[in-house]
Coordinates of N, CA and C in Angstrom, one line a residue:
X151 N 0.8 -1.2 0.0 CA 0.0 0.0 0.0 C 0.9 1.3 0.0
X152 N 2.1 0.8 0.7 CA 2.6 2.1 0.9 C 3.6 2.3 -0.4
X153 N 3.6 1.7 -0.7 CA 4.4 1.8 -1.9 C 3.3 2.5 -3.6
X154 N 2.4 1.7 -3.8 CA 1.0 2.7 -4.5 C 1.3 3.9 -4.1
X155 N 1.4 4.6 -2.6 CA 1.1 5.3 -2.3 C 2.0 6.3 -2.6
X156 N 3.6 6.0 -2.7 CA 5.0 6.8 -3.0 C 4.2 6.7 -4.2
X157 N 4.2 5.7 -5.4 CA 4.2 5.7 -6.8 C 3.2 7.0 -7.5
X158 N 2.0 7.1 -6.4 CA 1.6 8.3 -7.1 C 1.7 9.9 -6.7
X159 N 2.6 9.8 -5.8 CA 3.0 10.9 -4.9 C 3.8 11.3 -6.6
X160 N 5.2 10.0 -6.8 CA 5.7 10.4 -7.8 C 5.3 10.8 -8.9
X161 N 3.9 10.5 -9.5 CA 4.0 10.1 -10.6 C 3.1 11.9 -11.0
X162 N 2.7 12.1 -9.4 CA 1.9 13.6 -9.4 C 2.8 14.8 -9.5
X163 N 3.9 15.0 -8.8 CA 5.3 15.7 -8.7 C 5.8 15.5 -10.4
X164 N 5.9 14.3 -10.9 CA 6.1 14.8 -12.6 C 5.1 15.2 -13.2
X165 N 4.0 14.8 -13.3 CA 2.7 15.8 -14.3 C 2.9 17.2 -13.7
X166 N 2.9 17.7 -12.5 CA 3.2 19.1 -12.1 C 4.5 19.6 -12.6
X167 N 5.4 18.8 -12.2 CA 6.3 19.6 -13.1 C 6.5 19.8 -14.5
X168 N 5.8 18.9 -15.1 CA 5.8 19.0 -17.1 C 4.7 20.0 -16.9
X169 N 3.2 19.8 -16.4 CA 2.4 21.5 -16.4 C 3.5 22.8 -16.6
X170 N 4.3 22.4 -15.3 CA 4.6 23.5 -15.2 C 6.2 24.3 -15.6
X171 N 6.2 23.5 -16.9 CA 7.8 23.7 -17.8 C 6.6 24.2 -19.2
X172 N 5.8 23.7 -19.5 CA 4.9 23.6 -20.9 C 3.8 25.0 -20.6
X173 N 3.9 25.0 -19.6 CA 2.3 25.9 -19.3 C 3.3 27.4 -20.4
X174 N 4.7 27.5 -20.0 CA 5.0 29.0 -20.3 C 4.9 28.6 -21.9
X175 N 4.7 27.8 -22.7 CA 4.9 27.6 -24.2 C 3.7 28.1 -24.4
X176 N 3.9 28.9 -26.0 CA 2.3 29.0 -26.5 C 2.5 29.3 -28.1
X177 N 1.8 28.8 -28.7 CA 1.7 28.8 -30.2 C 2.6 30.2 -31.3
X178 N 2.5 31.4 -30.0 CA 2.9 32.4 -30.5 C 4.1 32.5 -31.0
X179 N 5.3 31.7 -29.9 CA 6.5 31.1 -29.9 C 7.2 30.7 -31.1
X180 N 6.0 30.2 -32.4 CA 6.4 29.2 -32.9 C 5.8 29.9 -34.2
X181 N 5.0 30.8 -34.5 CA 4.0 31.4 -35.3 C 3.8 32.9 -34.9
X182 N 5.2 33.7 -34.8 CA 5.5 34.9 -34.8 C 5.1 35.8 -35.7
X183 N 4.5 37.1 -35.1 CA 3.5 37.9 -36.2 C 4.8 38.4 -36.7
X184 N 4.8 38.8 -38.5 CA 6.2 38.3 -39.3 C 5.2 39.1 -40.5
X185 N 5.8 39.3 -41.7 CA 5.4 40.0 -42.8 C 6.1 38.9 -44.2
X186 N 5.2 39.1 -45.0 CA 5.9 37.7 -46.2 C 7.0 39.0 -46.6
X187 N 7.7 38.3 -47.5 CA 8.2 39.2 -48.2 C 7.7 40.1 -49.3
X188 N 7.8 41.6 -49.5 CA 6.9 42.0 -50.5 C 5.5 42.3 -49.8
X189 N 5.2 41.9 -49.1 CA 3.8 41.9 -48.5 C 3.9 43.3 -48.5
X190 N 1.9 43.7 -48.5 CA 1.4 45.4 -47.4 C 1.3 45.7 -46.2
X191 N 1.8 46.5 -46.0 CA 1.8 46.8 -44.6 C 1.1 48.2 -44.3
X192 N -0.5 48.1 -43.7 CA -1.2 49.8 -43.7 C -0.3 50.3 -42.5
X193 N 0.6 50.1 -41.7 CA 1.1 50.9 -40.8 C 1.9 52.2 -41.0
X194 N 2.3 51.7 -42.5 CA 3.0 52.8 -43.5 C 2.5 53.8 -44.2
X195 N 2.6 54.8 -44.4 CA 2.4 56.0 -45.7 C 2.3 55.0 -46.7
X196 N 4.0 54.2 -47.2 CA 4.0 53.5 -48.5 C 3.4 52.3 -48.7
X197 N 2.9 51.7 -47.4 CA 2.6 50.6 -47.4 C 3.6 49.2 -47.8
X198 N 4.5 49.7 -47.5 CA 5.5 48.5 -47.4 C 6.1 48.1 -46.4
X199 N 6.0 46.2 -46.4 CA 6.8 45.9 -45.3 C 8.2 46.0 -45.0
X200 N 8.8 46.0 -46.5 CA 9.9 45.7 -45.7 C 10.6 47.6 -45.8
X201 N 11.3 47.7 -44.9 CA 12.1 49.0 -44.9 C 13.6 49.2 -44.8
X202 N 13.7 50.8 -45.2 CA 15.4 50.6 -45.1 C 15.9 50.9 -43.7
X203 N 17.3 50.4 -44.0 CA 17.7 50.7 -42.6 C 17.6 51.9 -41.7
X204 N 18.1 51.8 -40.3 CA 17.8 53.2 -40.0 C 18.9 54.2 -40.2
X205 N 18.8 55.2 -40.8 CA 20.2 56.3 -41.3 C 21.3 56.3 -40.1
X206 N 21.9 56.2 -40.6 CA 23.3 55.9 -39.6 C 23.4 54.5 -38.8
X207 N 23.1 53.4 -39.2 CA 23.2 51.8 -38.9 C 24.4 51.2 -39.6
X208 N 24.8 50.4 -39.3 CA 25.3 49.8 -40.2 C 25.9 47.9 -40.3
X209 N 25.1 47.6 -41.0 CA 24.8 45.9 -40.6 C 26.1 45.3 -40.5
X210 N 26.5 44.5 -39.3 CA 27.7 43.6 -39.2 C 28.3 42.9 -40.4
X211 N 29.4 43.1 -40.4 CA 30.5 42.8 -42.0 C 30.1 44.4 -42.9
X212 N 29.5 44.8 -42.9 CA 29.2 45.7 -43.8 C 29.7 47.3 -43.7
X213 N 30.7 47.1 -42.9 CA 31.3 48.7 -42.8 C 31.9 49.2 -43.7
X214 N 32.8 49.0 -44.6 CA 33.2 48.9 -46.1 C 34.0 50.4 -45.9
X215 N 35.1 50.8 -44.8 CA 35.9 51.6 -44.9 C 36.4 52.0 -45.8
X216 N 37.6 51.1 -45.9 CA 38.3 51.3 -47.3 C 37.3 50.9 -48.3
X217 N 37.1 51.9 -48.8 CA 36.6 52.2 -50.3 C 36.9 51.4 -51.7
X218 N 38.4 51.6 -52.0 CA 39.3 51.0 -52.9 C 39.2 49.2 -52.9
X219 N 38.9 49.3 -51.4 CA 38.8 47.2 -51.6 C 37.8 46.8 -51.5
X220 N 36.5 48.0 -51.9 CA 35.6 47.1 -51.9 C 34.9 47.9 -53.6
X221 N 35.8 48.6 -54.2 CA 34.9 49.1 -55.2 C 36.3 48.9 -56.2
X222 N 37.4 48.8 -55.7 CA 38.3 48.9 -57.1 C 38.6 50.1 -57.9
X223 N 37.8 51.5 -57.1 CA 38.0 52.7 -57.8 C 38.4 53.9 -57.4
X224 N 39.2 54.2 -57.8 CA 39.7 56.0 -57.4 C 38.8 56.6 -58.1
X225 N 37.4 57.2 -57.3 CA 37.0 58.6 -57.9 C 35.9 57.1 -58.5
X226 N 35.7 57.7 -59.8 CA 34.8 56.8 -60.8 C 35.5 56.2 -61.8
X227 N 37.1 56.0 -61.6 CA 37.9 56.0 -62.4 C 38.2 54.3 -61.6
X228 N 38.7 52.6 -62.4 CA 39.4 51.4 -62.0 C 40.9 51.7 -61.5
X229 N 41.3 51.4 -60.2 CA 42.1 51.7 -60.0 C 43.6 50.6 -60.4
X230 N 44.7 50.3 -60.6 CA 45.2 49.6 -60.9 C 46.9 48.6 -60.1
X231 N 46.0 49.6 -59.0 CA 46.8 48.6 -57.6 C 45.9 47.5 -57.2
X232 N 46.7 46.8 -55.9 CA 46.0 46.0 -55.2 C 46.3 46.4 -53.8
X233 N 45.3 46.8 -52.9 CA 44.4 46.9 -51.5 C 45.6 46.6 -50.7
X234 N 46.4 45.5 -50.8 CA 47.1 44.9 -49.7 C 48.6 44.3 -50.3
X235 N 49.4 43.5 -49.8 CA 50.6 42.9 -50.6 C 50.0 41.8 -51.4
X236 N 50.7 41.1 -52.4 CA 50.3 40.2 -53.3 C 51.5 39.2 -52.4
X237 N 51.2 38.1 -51.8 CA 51.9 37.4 -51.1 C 51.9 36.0 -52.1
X238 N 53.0 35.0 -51.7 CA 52.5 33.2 -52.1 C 51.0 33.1 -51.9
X239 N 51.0 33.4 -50.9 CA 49.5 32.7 -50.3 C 48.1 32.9 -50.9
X240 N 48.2 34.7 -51.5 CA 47.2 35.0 -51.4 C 47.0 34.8 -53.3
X241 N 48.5 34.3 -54.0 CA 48.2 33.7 -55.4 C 47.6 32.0 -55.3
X242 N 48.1 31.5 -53.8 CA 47.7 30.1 -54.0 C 46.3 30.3 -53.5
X243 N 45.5 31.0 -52.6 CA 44.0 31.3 -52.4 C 43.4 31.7 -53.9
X244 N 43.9 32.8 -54.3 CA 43.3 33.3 -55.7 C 43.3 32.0 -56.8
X245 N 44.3 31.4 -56.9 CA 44.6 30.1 -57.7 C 43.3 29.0 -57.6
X246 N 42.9 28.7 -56.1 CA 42.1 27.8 -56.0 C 40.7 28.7 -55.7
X247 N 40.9 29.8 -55.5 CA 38.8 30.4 -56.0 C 39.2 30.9 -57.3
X248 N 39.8 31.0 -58.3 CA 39.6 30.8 -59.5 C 39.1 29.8 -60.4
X249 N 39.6 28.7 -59.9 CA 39.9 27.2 -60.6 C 38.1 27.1 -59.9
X250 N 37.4 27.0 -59.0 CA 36.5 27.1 -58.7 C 35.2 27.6 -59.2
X251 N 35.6 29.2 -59.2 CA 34.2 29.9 -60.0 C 34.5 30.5 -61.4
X252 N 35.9 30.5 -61.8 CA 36.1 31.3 -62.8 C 36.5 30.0 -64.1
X253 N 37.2 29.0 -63.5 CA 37.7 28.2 -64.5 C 36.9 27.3 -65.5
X254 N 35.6 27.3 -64.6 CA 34.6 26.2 -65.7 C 34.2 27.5 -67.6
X255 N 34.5 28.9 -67.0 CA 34.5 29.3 -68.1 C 35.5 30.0 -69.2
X256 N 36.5 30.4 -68.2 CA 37.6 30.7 -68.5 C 38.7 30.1 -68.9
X257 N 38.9 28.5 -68.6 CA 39.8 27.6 -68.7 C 41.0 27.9 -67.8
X258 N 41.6 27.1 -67.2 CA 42.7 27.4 -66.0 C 43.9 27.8 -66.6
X259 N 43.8 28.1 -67.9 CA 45.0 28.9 -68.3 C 44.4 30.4 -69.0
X260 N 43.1 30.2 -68.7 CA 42.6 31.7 -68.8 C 42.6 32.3 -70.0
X261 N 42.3 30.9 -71.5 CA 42.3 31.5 -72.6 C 40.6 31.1 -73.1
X262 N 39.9 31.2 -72.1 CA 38.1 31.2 -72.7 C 37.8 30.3 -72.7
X263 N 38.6 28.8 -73.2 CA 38.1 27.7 -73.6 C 37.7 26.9 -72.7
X264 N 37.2 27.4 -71.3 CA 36.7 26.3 -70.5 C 35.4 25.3 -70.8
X265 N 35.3 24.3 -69.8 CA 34.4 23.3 -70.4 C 33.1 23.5 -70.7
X266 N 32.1 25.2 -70.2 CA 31.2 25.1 -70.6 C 30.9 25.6 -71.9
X267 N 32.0 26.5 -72.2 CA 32.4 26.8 -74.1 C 32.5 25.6 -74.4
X268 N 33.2 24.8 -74.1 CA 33.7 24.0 -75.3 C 32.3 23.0 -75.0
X269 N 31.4 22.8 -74.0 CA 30.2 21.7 -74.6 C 29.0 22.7 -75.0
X270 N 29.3 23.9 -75.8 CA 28.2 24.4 -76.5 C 28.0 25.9 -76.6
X271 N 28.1 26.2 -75.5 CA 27.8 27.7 -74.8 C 27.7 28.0 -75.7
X272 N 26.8 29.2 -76.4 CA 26.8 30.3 -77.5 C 28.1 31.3 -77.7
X273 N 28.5 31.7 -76.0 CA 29.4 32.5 -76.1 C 30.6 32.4 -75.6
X274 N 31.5 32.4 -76.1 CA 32.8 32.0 -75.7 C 33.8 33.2 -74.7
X275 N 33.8 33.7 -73.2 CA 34.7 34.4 -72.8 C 35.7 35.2 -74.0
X276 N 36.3 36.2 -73.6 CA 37.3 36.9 -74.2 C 39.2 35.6 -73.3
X277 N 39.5 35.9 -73.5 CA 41.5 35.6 -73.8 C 41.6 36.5 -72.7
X278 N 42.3 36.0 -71.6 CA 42.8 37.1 -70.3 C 44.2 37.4 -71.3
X279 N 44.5 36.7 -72.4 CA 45.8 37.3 -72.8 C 45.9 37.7 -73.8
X280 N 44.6 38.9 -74.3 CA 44.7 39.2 -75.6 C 45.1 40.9 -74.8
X281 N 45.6 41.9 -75.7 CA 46.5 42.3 -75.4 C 45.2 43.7 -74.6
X282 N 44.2 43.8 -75.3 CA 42.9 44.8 -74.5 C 42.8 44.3 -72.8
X283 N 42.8 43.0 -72.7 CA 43.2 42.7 -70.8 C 44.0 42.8 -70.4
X284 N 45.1 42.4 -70.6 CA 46.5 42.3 -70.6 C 47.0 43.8 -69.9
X285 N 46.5 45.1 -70.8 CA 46.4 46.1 -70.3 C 45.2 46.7 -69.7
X286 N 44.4 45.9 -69.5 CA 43.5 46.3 -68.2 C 43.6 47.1 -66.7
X287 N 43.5 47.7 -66.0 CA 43.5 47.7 -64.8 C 42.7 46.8 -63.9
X288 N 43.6 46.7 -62.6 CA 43.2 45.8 -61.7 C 41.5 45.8 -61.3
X289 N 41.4 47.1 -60.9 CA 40.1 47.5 -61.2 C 39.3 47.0 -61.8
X290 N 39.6 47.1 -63.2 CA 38.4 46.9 -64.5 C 38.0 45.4 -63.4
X291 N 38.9 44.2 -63.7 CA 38.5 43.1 -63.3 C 37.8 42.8 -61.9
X292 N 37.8 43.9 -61.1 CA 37.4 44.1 -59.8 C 35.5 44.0 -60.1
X293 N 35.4 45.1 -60.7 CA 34.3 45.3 -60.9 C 33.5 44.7 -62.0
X294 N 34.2 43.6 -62.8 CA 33.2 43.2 -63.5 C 33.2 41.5 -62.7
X295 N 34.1 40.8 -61.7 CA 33.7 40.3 -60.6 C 32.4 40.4 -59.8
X296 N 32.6 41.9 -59.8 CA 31.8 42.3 -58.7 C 30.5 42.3 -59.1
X297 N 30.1 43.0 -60.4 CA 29.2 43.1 -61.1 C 28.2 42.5 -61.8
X298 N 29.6 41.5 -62.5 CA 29.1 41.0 -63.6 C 29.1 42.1 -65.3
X299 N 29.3 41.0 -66.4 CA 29.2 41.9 -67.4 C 28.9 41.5 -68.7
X300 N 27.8 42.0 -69.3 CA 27.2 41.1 -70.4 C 26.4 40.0 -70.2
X301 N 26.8 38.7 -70.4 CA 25.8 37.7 -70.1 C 26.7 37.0 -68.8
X302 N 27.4 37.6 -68.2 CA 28.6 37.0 -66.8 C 27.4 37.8 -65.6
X303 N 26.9 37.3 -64.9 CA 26.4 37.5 -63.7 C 27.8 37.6 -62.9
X304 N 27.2 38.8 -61.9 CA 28.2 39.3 -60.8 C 28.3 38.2 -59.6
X305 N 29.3 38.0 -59.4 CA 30.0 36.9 -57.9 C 30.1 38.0 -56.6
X306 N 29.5 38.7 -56.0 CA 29.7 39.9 -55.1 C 29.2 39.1 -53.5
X307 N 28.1 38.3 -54.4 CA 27.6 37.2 -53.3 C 28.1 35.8 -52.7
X308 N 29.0 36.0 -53.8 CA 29.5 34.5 -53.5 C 30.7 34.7 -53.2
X309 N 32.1 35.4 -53.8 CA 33.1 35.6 -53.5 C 33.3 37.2 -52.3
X310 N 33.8 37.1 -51.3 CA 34.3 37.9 -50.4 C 35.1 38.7 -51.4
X311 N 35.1 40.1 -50.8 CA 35.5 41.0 -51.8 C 37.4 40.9 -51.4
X312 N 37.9 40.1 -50.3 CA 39.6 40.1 -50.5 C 40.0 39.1 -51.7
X313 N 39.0 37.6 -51.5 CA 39.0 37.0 -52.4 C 38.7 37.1 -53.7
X314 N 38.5 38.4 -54.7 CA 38.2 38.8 -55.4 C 39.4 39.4 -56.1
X315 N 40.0 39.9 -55.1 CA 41.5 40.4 -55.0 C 42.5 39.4 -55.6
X316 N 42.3 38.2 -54.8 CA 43.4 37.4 -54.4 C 43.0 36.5 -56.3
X317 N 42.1 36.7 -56.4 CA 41.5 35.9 -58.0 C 42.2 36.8 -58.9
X318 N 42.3 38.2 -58.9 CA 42.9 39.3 -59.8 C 44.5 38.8 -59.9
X319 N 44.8 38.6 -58.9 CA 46.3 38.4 -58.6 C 46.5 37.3 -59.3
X320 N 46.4 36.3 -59.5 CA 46.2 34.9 -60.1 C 45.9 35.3 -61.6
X321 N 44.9 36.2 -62.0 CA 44.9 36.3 -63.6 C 46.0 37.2 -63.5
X322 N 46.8 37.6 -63.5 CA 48.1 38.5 -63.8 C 49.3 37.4 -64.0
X323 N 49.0 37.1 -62.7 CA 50.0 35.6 -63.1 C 49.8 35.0 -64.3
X324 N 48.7 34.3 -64.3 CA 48.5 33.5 -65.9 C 48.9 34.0 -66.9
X325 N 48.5 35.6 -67.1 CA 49.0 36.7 -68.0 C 50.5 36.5 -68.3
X326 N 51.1 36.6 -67.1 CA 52.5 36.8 -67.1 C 53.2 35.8 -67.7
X327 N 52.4 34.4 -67.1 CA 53.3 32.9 -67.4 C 53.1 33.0 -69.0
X328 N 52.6 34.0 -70.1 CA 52.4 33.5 -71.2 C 53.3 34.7 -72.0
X329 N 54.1 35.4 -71.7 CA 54.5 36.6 -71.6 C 56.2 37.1 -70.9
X330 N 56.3 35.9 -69.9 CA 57.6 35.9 -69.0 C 59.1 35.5 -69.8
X331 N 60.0 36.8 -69.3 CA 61.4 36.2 -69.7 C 62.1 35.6 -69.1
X332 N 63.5 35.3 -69.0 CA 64.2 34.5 -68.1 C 64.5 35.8 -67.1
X333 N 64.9 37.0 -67.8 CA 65.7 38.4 -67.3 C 64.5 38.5 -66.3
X334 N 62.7 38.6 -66.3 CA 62.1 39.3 -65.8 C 62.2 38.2 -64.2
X335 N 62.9 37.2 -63.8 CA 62.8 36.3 -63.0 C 63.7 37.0 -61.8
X336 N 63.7 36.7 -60.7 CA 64.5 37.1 -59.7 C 66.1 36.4 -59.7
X337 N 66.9 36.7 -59.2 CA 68.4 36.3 -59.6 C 68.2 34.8 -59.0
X338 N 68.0 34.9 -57.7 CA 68.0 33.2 -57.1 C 67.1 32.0 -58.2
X339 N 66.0 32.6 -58.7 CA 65.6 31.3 -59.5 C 66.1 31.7 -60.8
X340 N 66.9 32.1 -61.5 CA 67.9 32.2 -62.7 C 68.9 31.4 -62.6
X341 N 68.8 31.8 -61.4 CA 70.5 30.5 -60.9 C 70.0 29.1 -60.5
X342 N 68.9 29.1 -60.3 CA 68.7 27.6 -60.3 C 68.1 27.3 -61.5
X343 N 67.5 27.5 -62.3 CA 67.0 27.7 -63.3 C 68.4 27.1 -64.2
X344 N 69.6 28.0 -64.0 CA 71.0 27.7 -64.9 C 71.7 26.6 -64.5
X345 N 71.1 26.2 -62.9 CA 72.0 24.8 -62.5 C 71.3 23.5 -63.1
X346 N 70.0 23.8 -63.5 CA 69.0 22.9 -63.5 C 69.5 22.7 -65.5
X347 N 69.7 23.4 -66.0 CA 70.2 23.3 -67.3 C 71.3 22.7 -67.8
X348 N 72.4 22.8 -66.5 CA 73.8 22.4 -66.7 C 74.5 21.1 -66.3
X349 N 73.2 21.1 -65.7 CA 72.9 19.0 -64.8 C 72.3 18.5 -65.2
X350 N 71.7 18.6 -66.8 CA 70.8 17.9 -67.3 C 72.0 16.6 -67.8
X351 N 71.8 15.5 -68.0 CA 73.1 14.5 -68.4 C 72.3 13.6 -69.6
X352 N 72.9 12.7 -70.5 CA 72.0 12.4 -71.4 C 71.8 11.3 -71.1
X353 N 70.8 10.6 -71.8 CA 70.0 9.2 -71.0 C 70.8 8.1 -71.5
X354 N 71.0 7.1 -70.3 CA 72.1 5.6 -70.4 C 71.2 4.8 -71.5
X355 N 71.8 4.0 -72.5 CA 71.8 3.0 -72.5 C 71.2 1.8 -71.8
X356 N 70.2 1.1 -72.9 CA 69.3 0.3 -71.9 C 70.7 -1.3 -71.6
X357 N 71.8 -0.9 -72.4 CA 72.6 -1.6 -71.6 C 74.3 -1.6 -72.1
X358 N 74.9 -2.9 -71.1 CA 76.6 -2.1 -71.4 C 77.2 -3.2 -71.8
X359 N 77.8 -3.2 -72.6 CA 78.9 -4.1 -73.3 C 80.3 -4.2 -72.3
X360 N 80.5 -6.0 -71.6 CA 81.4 -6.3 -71.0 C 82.6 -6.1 -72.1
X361 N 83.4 -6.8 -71.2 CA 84.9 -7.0 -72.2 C 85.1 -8.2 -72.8
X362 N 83.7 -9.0 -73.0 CA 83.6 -9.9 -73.9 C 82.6 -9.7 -75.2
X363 N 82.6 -8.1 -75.0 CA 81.7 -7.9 -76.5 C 80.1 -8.4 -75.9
X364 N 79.6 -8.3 -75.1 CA 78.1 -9.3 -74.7 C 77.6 -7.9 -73.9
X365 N 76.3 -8.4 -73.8 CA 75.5 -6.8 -73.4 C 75.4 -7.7 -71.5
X366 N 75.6 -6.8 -70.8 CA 75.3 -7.2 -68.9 C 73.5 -7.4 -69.0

């Protein structure tokens, strides 16, 4: 008996406490008064829901100080520096978000022919190495990134605007690799470059003749 009698002591102590964890829930929680997108809203003059920010706000990531690295432009004019140093790193970053969003149309040597030209596309990219890009500014490429241009929809959304940078840097390179002397090279890799020339040795013999005239 006495044990019935604990069991529903217990079993009252949990329904009271689930009442009283659920009582604070309510449909509201879950089904917040909310506006669709586009929707009317009479609380407005314009009757729109959605609105702009408040003047002088400014949404997190979205401070956009420097100017130059996030627009590519002096004035209204493409500027033809880059924002920061052009490091290893930021050509092997640029290298691999290229090969990413730029290479299916550009080809990874950045002469147009990538795979979606060559299975059909109407329009085939321009040559990063016809001589109108080639003399581009950094700029120009900044903003049609940014932008988009022609039938190229803008990446502004998808690529962070350093990474955009670090993609520019990488097409200069490719430019360059098609374009480069030995003179334009730094002295250390010339000299390796010349040891690498002078240790070339010519290829053996798939075999050697003893001193009985017979191949080993």
């Amino acid at each position: 008996m006495n044990n019935l009698t604990g069991c529903r002591k217990t079993f009252s102590f949990g329904l009271l406490a689930v009442l009283a964890v659920t009582s604070a829930c309510r449909q509201d929680m879950h089904d917040q008064p909310r506006f669709k997108p586009q929707a009317r809203n009479d609380f407005f003059p314009d009757l729109r829901s959605a609105r702009e920010p408040v003047d002088g706000t400014v949404a997190r990531g979205q401070l956009h100080e420097d100017t130059y690295l996030y627009t590519g432009k002096i004035g209204n004019n493409p500027g033809d520096a880059f924002p920061f140093p052009v490091t290893q790193q930021v050509l092997e970053r640029g290298r691999q978000r290229y090969n990413i969003f730029c290479a299916p149309c550009h080809s990874r040597v950045g002469d147009g022919k990538g795979m979606i030209p060559s299975r059909g596309f109407s329009r085939m990219p321009p040559s990063y190495h016809i001589e109108r890009l080639q003399k581009a500014p950094a700029g120009y490429f900044f903003d049609v990134i940014t932008n988009g241009l022609g039938i190229m929809q803008g990446y502004s959304a998808q690529i962070p605007a350093q990474d955009r940078w670090a993609i520019i840097a990488y097409i200069r390179a490719l430019q360059l690799s098609r374009n480069a002397k030995v003179a334009d090279l730094p002295a250390e890799l010339r000299e390796k470059l010349n040891q690498g020339g002078s240790s070339a040795t010519k290829p053996e013999r798939s075999g050697t003749k003893d001193s009985t005239g017979g191949s080993e």
